[in-house]
Amino acid sequence: MSDIRLGIIGAGNIAMEHLKVIQALDGVSVVGLTSRTISKAKEITKSFQVENVYENIESLIKKCSLDALMILVSANQIYDVIKDLIPNQIPLFIEKPPGLLPEQTKTLVELANQYETKTMVGYNRRYYSIFHKGLDIINKNGGLLGISIEGHERFWKIVTRGIPIEIRENWIYGNSTHTIDLLRFFGGNIRNINSFSKSLKEKNGDQFVAALEFESGALGSYSSYWYSPGGWSVTLYGEGVTVIFKPLEEGKWLDIDFKQYDIEPNEFDKKYKPGFYGQLKAFRNMLKTGTLDWPGQDLVGAFTTMELARKLVNA
Ligand SMILES: NC(=O)c1ccc[n+]([C@@H]2O[C@H](COP(=O)([O-])OP(=O)(O)OC[C@H]3O[C@@H](n4cnc5c(N)ncnc54)[C@H](OP(=O)(O)O)[C@@H]3O)[C@@H](O)[C@H]2O)c1
C-alpha cells in the first residue's frame, strides 16, 4: 500500500519534532510543506525528507494530492488557518490550541460538522506511555479513587519572552489546557466542579483551584499558581496504591508500605518528544479507519477541555 500523503503548514520547533517521528513511522510521508517565512520552510527540509516546499497554503493543497494536513503554526494563527481549511474536507491534525478562545474552537467544531471534516487535536500528553502504565496499575487495584493535578505555570518567564498579548491573556486556553485536559484523560467525564480563581497580576486570573467529582465517582482537584515555582504534576489515588508523575515525564508508584517503584517510559518516548510517536500513530490509524480512538481528541474534545478551562476562569 502506498504511503499516506501528508502536507505540513508551519516550520517551527514543533514541526521539527513531528518530522522526526514521521521519518520513523511506516506508511506516512510528507509530500509538501509551506510556512509563513519560506526561507525557514526550506531550511527545515534540509534535515528531513520533504518532497516539495510551496509558497503558500493554496499551492500546497492544489499541487499535492493530500490525504491529510498537519497544522503546526503559531498559537495565535491556528484558528484563522483552520477556519479556511475545513471546507476542503482534508483530514486535519491540529496542534493545540485550535482556537485561543473556547468560542473560536466552537466555531471550528460547527464548521467541521458542516463539512464532515475529520480532525485530531494534539494533546500529546494523552499518549505518554508512563501515563498508560500508571492507569493500568490503578485499574489493577480497584480503579481510580481520585486524582490531583498541579498545573503551575512559569509566568514570570512568559512575561519576559515577548509573547503576543493575545496568547498571554489567553494562556489558560493556549497552554494550561495541557494539564486541564489531563483531568478528562485520567478521570473521564466530570459531574460536578467547584472552582475559585484570583489574580495577582493577570487580567484573566493567575491562581486557580478546583474540586471535582467525575461521573465514575472518582474525586479530583486542580491547582495552578502562575507566579509560584512548582511545575506540573499528576497524582493518581487507588486502593493501596498511589501513582505520581512529578514532573509529568517521570513516573513512580507507591505501595502500602511506601515502597517506591519506577515507571519507565517506552523506547519511543525516550527517543522523541514524549507522546509524539503514539499520537502520530493514532492519527495514521484515524486516516486508515476513519475513526479516532481514545485517548485521541478531535475538535469536540478540545472544545470540552476549553470549556472546563473557562469554568476555572469564570469561577
Ligand atoms: N504539543 C506540545 O507539547 C506543544 C509544544 C509547543 C508548541 N505547541 C504548539 O505548536 C504550535 C507551533 O509552536 P512552535 O513552538 O513550533 O512555534 P514556532 O516555533 O513559532 O513556529 C510556528 C511556525 O508556524 C509558522 N506560521 C505562523 N503563522 C503562520 C501562518 N498563518 N501560515 C503559515 N505558517 C505560519 C511560523 O512562521 P515564521 O517562521 O514566519 O514565524 C513558524 O514557522 C503552537 O500552536 C503551539 O501551541 C505544542
Short mmCIF file of C-alpha atoms and ligand atoms in Angstrom, two decimals:
data_model
loop_
_atom_site.label_atom_id
_atom_site.label_comp_id
_atom_site.label_asym_id
_atom_site.label_seq_id
_atom_site.Cartn_x
_atom_site.Cartn_y
_atom_site.Cartn_z
CA MET A 1 0.00 0.00 0.00
CA SER A 2 1.33 3.45 -0.84
CA ASP A 3 2.19 5.93 1.90
CA ILE A 4 -0.33 8.36 3.36
CA ARG A 5 0.46 11.71 1.74
CA LEU A 6 0.87 14.39 4.40
CA GLY A 7 1.14 18.13 3.96
CA ILE A 8 2.57 20.34 6.72
CA ILE A 9 1.88 24.01 7.48
CA GLY A 10 4.43 25.66 9.80
CA ALA A 11 8.19 25.21 10.08
CA GLY A 12 8.96 25.93 13.72
CA ASN A 13 10.18 23.88 16.68
CA ILE A 14 7.11 21.69 16.86
CA ALA A 15 7.16 20.95 13.12
CA MET A 16 10.68 19.63 13.62
CA GLU A 17 9.55 17.33 16.46
CA HIS A 18 6.71 15.94 14.32
CA LEU A 19 9.03 15.48 11.32
CA LYS A 20 11.42 13.35 13.42
CA VAL A 21 8.52 10.99 14.19
CA ILE A 22 7.13 10.97 10.64
CA GLN A 23 10.55 9.84 9.35
CA ALA A 24 10.44 6.92 11.79
CA LEU A 25 6.83 5.84 11.21
CA ASP A 26 5.89 3.43 8.41
CA GLY A 27 3.23 4.33 5.88
CA VAL A 28 3.39 8.15 6.04
CA SER A 29 5.43 10.64 4.05
CA VAL A 30 5.49 14.41 3.73
CA VAL A 31 4.78 15.41 0.15
CA GLY A 32 4.62 19.16 0.73
CA LEU A 33 5.33 21.84 3.31
CA THR A 34 4.63 25.53 3.50
CA SER A 35 5.11 28.21 6.12
CA ARG A 36 4.89 31.98 6.59
CA THR A 37 8.61 32.54 6.01
CA ILE A 38 9.59 30.39 3.03
CA SER A 39 13.34 30.57 3.76
CA LYS A 40 12.69 28.87 7.12
CA ALA A 41 10.48 26.30 5.44
CA LYS A 42 13.32 25.50 3.00
CA GLU A 43 15.81 25.33 5.86
CA ILE A 44 13.82 22.69 7.73
CA THR A 45 13.62 20.45 4.65
CA LYS A 46 17.43 20.19 4.57
CA SER A 47 17.26 17.87 7.57
CA PHE A 48 14.08 15.95 6.72
CA GLN A 49 12.59 14.18 3.72
CA VAL A 50 10.01 16.55 2.30
CA GLU A 51 9.18 16.29 -1.41
CA ASN A 52 8.47 19.99 -2.04
CA VAL A 53 8.16 23.38 -0.39
CA TYR A 54 5.25 25.53 -1.56
CA GLU A 55 4.91 29.32 -1.47
CA ASN A 56 1.54 29.26 0.26
CA ILE A 57 -1.24 27.06 1.58
CA GLU A 58 -3.33 27.32 -1.62
CA SER A 59 -0.49 25.92 -3.77
CA LEU A 60 0.22 23.16 -1.26
CA ILE A 61 -3.38 21.99 -1.44
CA LYS A 62 -3.76 22.44 -5.20
CA LYS A 63 -0.50 20.85 -6.29
CA CYS A 64 -0.27 17.91 -3.87
CA SER A 65 -2.92 15.28 -3.75
CA LEU A 66 -3.07 15.27 0.06
CA ASP A 67 -4.51 12.58 2.32
CA ALA A 68 -4.10 14.79 5.39
CA LEU A 69 -2.70 18.09 6.63
CA MET A 70 -0.81 18.90 9.82
CA ILE A 71 -1.32 22.44 11.11
CA LEU A 72 1.71 23.38 13.18
CA VAL A 73 1.58 27.18 13.12
CA SER A 74 1.83 29.68 15.99
CA ALA A 75 -0.93 29.53 18.62
CA ASN A 76 -2.50 32.87 17.59
CA GLN A 77 -2.63 31.81 13.91
CA ILE A 78 -4.15 28.34 14.11
CA TYR A 79 -7.80 29.42 14.23
CA ASP A 80 -7.60 31.57 11.07
CA VAL A 81 -5.69 28.91 9.16
CA ILE A 82 -8.05 26.07 10.17
CA LYS A 83 -11.22 28.04 9.53
CA ASP A 84 -10.28 28.38 5.86
CA LEU A 85 -9.04 24.79 5.56
CA ILE A 86 -12.00 22.86 6.99
CA PRO A 87 -14.22 23.32 3.88
CA ASN A 88 -11.61 21.41 1.81
CA GLN A 89 -12.59 18.26 3.76
CA ILE A 90 -8.96 17.13 4.06
CA PRO A 91 -8.45 15.40 7.44
CA LEU A 92 -6.53 17.67 9.79
CA PHE A 93 -4.05 17.17 12.60
CA ILE A 94 -4.19 20.42 14.57
CA GLU A 95 -1.62 21.46 17.18
CA LYS A 96 -3.21 22.79 20.33
CA PRO A 97 -4.89 25.22 20.85
CA PRO A 98 -7.24 25.08 17.83
CA GLY A 99 -8.67 28.43 18.92
CA LEU A 100 -7.28 30.82 21.50
CA LEU A 101 -10.78 31.14 22.96
CA PRO A 102 -13.49 28.50 23.52
CA GLU A 103 -15.86 30.43 21.17
CA GLN A 104 -13.35 30.12 18.33
CA THR A 105 -12.99 26.40 18.90
CA LYS A 106 -16.80 26.11 18.96
CA THR A 107 -16.95 27.79 15.53
CA LEU A 108 -14.41 25.24 14.25
CA VAL A 109 -16.48 22.37 15.71
CA GLU A 110 -19.53 23.64 13.82
CA LEU A 111 -17.60 24.03 10.57
CA ALA A 112 -16.06 20.55 10.88
CA ASN A 113 -19.56 19.12 11.44
CA GLN A 114 -20.95 21.02 8.47
CA TYR A 115 -18.20 19.81 6.09
CA GLU A 116 -17.72 16.41 7.77
CA THR A 117 -14.00 17.11 8.05
CA LYS A 118 -12.11 14.70 10.32
CA THR A 119 -9.86 16.29 12.93
CA MET A 120 -7.43 15.38 15.67
CA VAL A 121 -6.03 17.93 18.13
CA GLY A 122 -2.51 17.48 19.52
CA TYR A 123 -2.88 16.87 23.23
CA ASN A 124 0.26 14.73 23.15
CA ARG A 125 0.40 14.11 26.89
CA ARG A 126 -2.54 11.73 26.45
CA TYR A 127 -0.05 9.43 24.68
CA TYR A 128 2.66 9.38 27.37
CA SER A 129 3.49 5.69 27.77
CA ILE A 130 4.07 6.17 31.52
CA PHE A 131 0.53 7.56 31.93
CA HIS A 132 -0.95 4.42 30.38
CA LYS A 133 1.22 2.20 32.59
CA GLY A 134 0.12 4.26 35.61
CA LEU A 135 -3.54 3.84 34.67
CA ASP A 136 -3.01 0.06 34.34
CA ILE A 137 -1.57 -0.05 37.86
CA ILE A 138 -4.58 1.88 39.21
CA ASN A 139 -7.09 -0.26 37.29
CA LYS A 140 -5.49 -3.47 38.60
CA ASN A 141 -6.05 -2.10 42.12
CA GLY A 142 -9.75 -1.40 42.05
CA GLY A 143 -9.85 1.66 39.82
CA LEU A 144 -9.35 5.38 40.28
CA LEU A 145 -10.45 6.86 43.60
CA GLY A 146 -9.07 10.29 42.96
CA ILE A 147 -6.70 12.48 41.04
CA SER A 148 -4.76 15.57 41.95
CA ILE A 149 -3.23 17.77 39.26
CA GLU A 150 -0.90 20.73 39.78
CA GLY A 151 -0.53 22.88 36.68
CA HIS A 152 1.67 25.73 37.88
CA GLU A 153 2.88 27.92 35.03
CA ARG A 154 6.19 29.80 34.94
CA PHE A 155 4.56 33.09 34.19
CA TRP A 156 7.39 35.25 35.49
CA LYS A 157 9.34 33.82 32.50
CA ILE A 158 6.46 34.09 30.00
CA VAL A 159 6.13 37.84 30.54
CA THR A 160 9.77 38.40 29.55
CA ARG A 161 9.61 36.33 26.34
CA GLY A 162 7.83 38.83 24.09
CA ILE A 163 4.85 36.51 23.62
CA PRO A 164 1.98 38.24 21.74
CA ILE A 165 -0.53 39.79 24.15
CA GLU A 166 -3.48 37.71 22.87
CA ILE A 167 -1.59 34.49 23.66
CA ARG A 168 -0.52 35.79 27.07
CA GLU A 169 -4.04 36.90 28.00
CA ASN A 170 -5.46 33.51 26.99
CA TRP A 171 -2.66 31.37 28.39
CA ILE A 172 -5.11 29.19 30.28
CA TYR A 173 -6.62 28.11 26.93
CA GLY A 174 -3.41 28.18 24.91
CA ASN A 175 -1.14 26.33 27.32
CA SER A 176 -2.73 25.37 30.65
CA THR A 177 -5.22 23.19 28.75
CA HIS A 178 -2.39 20.62 28.57
CA THR A 179 -2.80 19.94 32.32
CA ILE A 180 -6.53 20.73 32.46
CA ASP A 181 -7.09 18.16 29.68
CA LEU A 182 -5.41 15.53 31.86
CA LEU A 183 -8.34 15.76 34.30
CA ARG A 184 -10.53 14.44 31.49
CA PHE A 185 -7.91 11.97 30.26
CA PHE A 186 -7.46 10.29 33.65
CA GLY A 187 -10.87 10.94 35.19
CA GLY A 188 -13.31 10.86 32.26
CA ASN A 189 -16.48 12.95 32.23
CA ILE A 190 -16.98 15.46 35.01
CA ARG A 191 -20.22 15.53 37.01
CA ASN A 192 -19.54 18.46 39.35
CA ILE A 193 -16.98 21.19 39.65
CA ASN A 194 -16.44 23.96 42.19
CA SER A 195 -13.69 26.38 41.34
CA PHE A 196 -12.07 29.58 42.60
CA SER A 197 -9.72 32.00 40.91
CA LYS A 198 -7.67 35.01 41.93
CA SER A 199 -5.43 37.46 40.17
CA LEU A 200 -2.07 38.71 41.32
CA LYS A 201 -1.18 40.40 38.01
CA GLU A 202 -3.02 38.85 35.07
CA LYS A 203 -6.35 40.27 33.99
CA ASN A 204 -7.98 36.84 33.43
CA GLY A 205 -6.55 35.33 36.62
CA ASP A 206 -3.28 33.66 37.58
CA GLN A 207 -4.32 31.44 40.51
CA PHE A 208 -6.87 28.68 40.00
CA VAL A 209 -8.24 25.96 42.28
CA ALA A 210 -10.97 23.43 41.55
CA ALA A 211 -12.59 20.48 43.30
CA LEU A 212 -14.25 17.96 41.02
CA GLU A 213 -16.40 14.86 41.02
CA PHE A 214 -16.24 12.59 37.98
CA GLU A 215 -19.14 10.56 36.58
CA SER A 216 -17.16 7.45 37.55
CA GLY A 217 -17.46 8.54 41.19
CA ALA A 218 -13.77 9.47 41.47
CA LEU A 219 -12.86 12.80 43.06
CA GLY A 220 -10.36 15.31 41.72
CA SER A 221 -8.51 18.51 42.44
CA TYR A 222 -6.69 21.01 40.26
CA SER A 223 -4.48 23.88 41.34
CA SER A 224 -2.35 26.30 39.37
CA TYR A 225 -0.33 29.24 40.73
CA TRP A 226 1.30 31.01 37.82
CA TYR A 227 3.76 33.11 39.78
CA SER A 228 4.96 30.34 42.13
CA PRO A 229 7.68 27.86 41.13
CA GLY A 230 6.04 24.45 41.27
CA GLY A 231 5.86 22.79 37.85
CA TRP A 232 3.35 20.29 36.52
CA SER A 233 2.42 17.07 38.31
CA VAL A 234 -0.29 14.39 38.46
CA THR A 235 -1.06 12.08 41.39
CA LEU A 236 -3.49 9.17 40.97
CA TYR A 237 -5.02 7.52 44.01
CA GLY A 238 -6.14 3.89 44.04
CA GLU A 239 -6.83 1.41 46.80
CA GLY A 240 -3.46 0.61 48.37
CA VAL A 241 -1.58 2.33 45.58
CA THR A 242 -0.57 5.88 44.66
CA VAL A 243 0.92 6.80 41.27
CA ILE A 244 2.94 10.00 40.96
CA PHE A 245 4.14 11.85 37.86
CA LYS A 246 6.32 14.77 39.00
CA PRO A 247 7.42 16.12 36.59
CA LEU A 248 4.93 14.68 34.10
CA GLU A 249 7.70 12.84 32.25
CA GLU A 250 8.78 10.79 35.30
CA GLY A 251 6.58 8.18 36.94
CA LYS A 252 6.67 6.14 40.13
CA TRP A 253 4.17 4.27 42.28
CA LEU A 254 3.99 3.58 45.99
CA ASP A 255 2.60 0.52 47.74
CA ILE A 256 1.04 0.43 51.22
CA ASP A 257 4.48 0.12 52.80
CA PHE A 258 5.51 3.29 50.93
CA LYS A 259 7.94 1.23 48.86
CA GLN A 260 8.63 3.10 45.58
CA TYR A 261 8.72 1.57 42.10
CA ASP A 262 9.78 3.44 38.95
CA ILE A 263 7.51 3.56 35.89
CA GLU A 264 9.71 3.52 32.77
CA PRO A 265 8.75 5.27 29.51
CA ASN A 266 8.78 3.19 26.32
CA GLU A 267 11.59 3.50 23.76
CA PHE A 268 9.63 5.98 21.61
CA ASP A 269 9.00 8.40 24.47
CA LYS A 270 12.72 8.28 25.24
CA LYS A 271 13.72 8.90 21.63
CA TYR A 272 11.17 11.52 20.55
CA LYS A 273 9.24 14.31 22.24
CA PRO A 274 7.13 12.25 24.70
CA GLY A 275 3.75 11.23 23.36
CA PHE A 276 4.51 12.31 19.79
CA TYR A 277 5.08 8.82 18.39
CA GLY A 278 1.90 7.38 19.89
CA GLN A 279 -0.03 10.47 18.84
CA LEU A 280 1.05 10.24 15.21
CA LYS A 281 0.32 6.50 15.15
CA ALA A 282 -3.22 7.34 16.34
CA PHE A 283 -3.57 9.95 13.59
CA ARG A 284 -2.35 7.43 10.99
CA ASN A 285 -4.92 4.96 12.32
CA MET A 286 -7.66 7.60 12.09
CA LEU A 287 -6.74 8.18 8.43
CA LYS A 288 -6.87 4.44 7.71
CA THR A 289 -10.06 3.58 9.59
CA GLY A 290 -11.95 6.88 9.69
CA THR A 291 -12.22 6.62 13.50
CA LEU A 292 -10.24 8.45 16.15
CA ASP A 293 -9.88 6.08 19.10
CA TRP A 294 -9.48 7.07 22.76
CA PRO A 295 -7.42 8.83 24.03
CA GLY A 296 -7.43 10.92 20.83
CA GLN A 297 -9.35 14.19 20.87
CA ASP A 298 -11.00 15.84 17.91
CA LEU A 299 -12.23 19.45 17.90
CA VAL A 300 -15.20 18.44 20.06
CA GLY A 301 -12.86 17.01 22.71
CA ALA A 302 -10.64 20.09 22.55
CA PHE A 303 -13.70 22.31 22.99
CA THR A 304 -14.81 20.26 26.02
CA THR A 305 -11.39 20.78 27.62
CA MET A 306 -11.50 24.51 26.83
CA GLU A 307 -14.96 24.79 28.39
CA LEU A 308 -13.53 23.19 31.52
CA ALA A 309 -10.77 25.82 31.49
CA ARG A 310 -13.43 28.51 31.12
CA LYS A 311 -15.08 27.25 34.33
CA LEU A 312 -11.80 27.90 36.14
CA VAL A 313 -11.54 31.42 34.68
CA ASN A 314 -15.13 32.34 35.43
CA ALA A 315 -15.10 30.99 38.98
N1 LIG B 1 2.15 19.76 21.99
C1 LIG B 1 3.11 20.43 22.58
O1 LIG B 1 3.69 20.00 23.58
C2 LIG B 1 3.48 21.78 22.04
C3 LIG B 1 4.66 22.41 22.47
C4 LIG B 1 4.98 23.63 21.91
C5 LIG B 1 4.15 24.22 20.99
N2 LIG B 1 2.99 23.61 20.63
C6 LIG B 1 2.06 24.23 19.66
O2 LIG B 1 2.62 24.08 18.35
C7 LIG B 1 2.36 25.23 17.57
C8 LIG B 1 3.67 25.71 16.96
O3 LIG B 1 4.57 26.00 18.01
P1 LIG B 1 6.12 26.25 17.71
O4 LIG B 1 6.80 26.25 19.04
O5 LIG B 1 6.62 25.36 16.65
O6 LIG B 1 6.05 27.75 17.17
P2 LIG B 1 7.09 28.48 16.24
O7 LIG B 1 8.47 27.94 16.50
O8 LIG B 1 6.83 29.93 16.40
O9 LIG B 1 6.68 28.02 14.78
C9 LIG B 1 5.48 28.34 14.17
C10 LIG B 1 5.66 28.19 12.68
O10 LIG B 1 4.43 28.47 12.03
C11 LIG B 1 4.64 29.45 11.00
N3 LIG B 1 3.41 30.24 10.84
C12 LIG B 1 2.87 31.10 11.71
N4 LIG B 1 1.72 31.61 11.22
C13 LIG B 1 1.54 31.05 10.01
C14 LIG B 1 0.54 31.17 9.02
N5 LIG B 1 -0.52 31.97 9.19
N6 LIG B 1 0.69 30.44 7.87
C15 LIG B 1 1.74 29.63 7.70
N7 LIG B 1 2.73 29.48 8.60
C16 LIG B 1 2.63 30.18 9.75
C17 LIG B 1 5.80 30.28 11.54
O11 LIG B 1 6.40 31.02 10.50
P3 LIG B 1 7.57 32.11 10.76
O12 LIG B 1 8.82 31.33 10.52
O13 LIG B 1 7.31 33.19 9.82
O14 LIG B 1 7.44 32.55 12.21
C18 LIG B 1 6.68 29.19 12.12
O15 LIG B 1 7.42 28.51 11.12
C19 LIG B 1 1.71 26.26 18.51
O16 LIG B 1 0.35 26.31 18.24
C20 LIG B 1 1.93 25.72 19.90
O17 LIG B 1 0.83 25.98 20.76
C21 LIG B 1 2.65 22.40 21.11
#
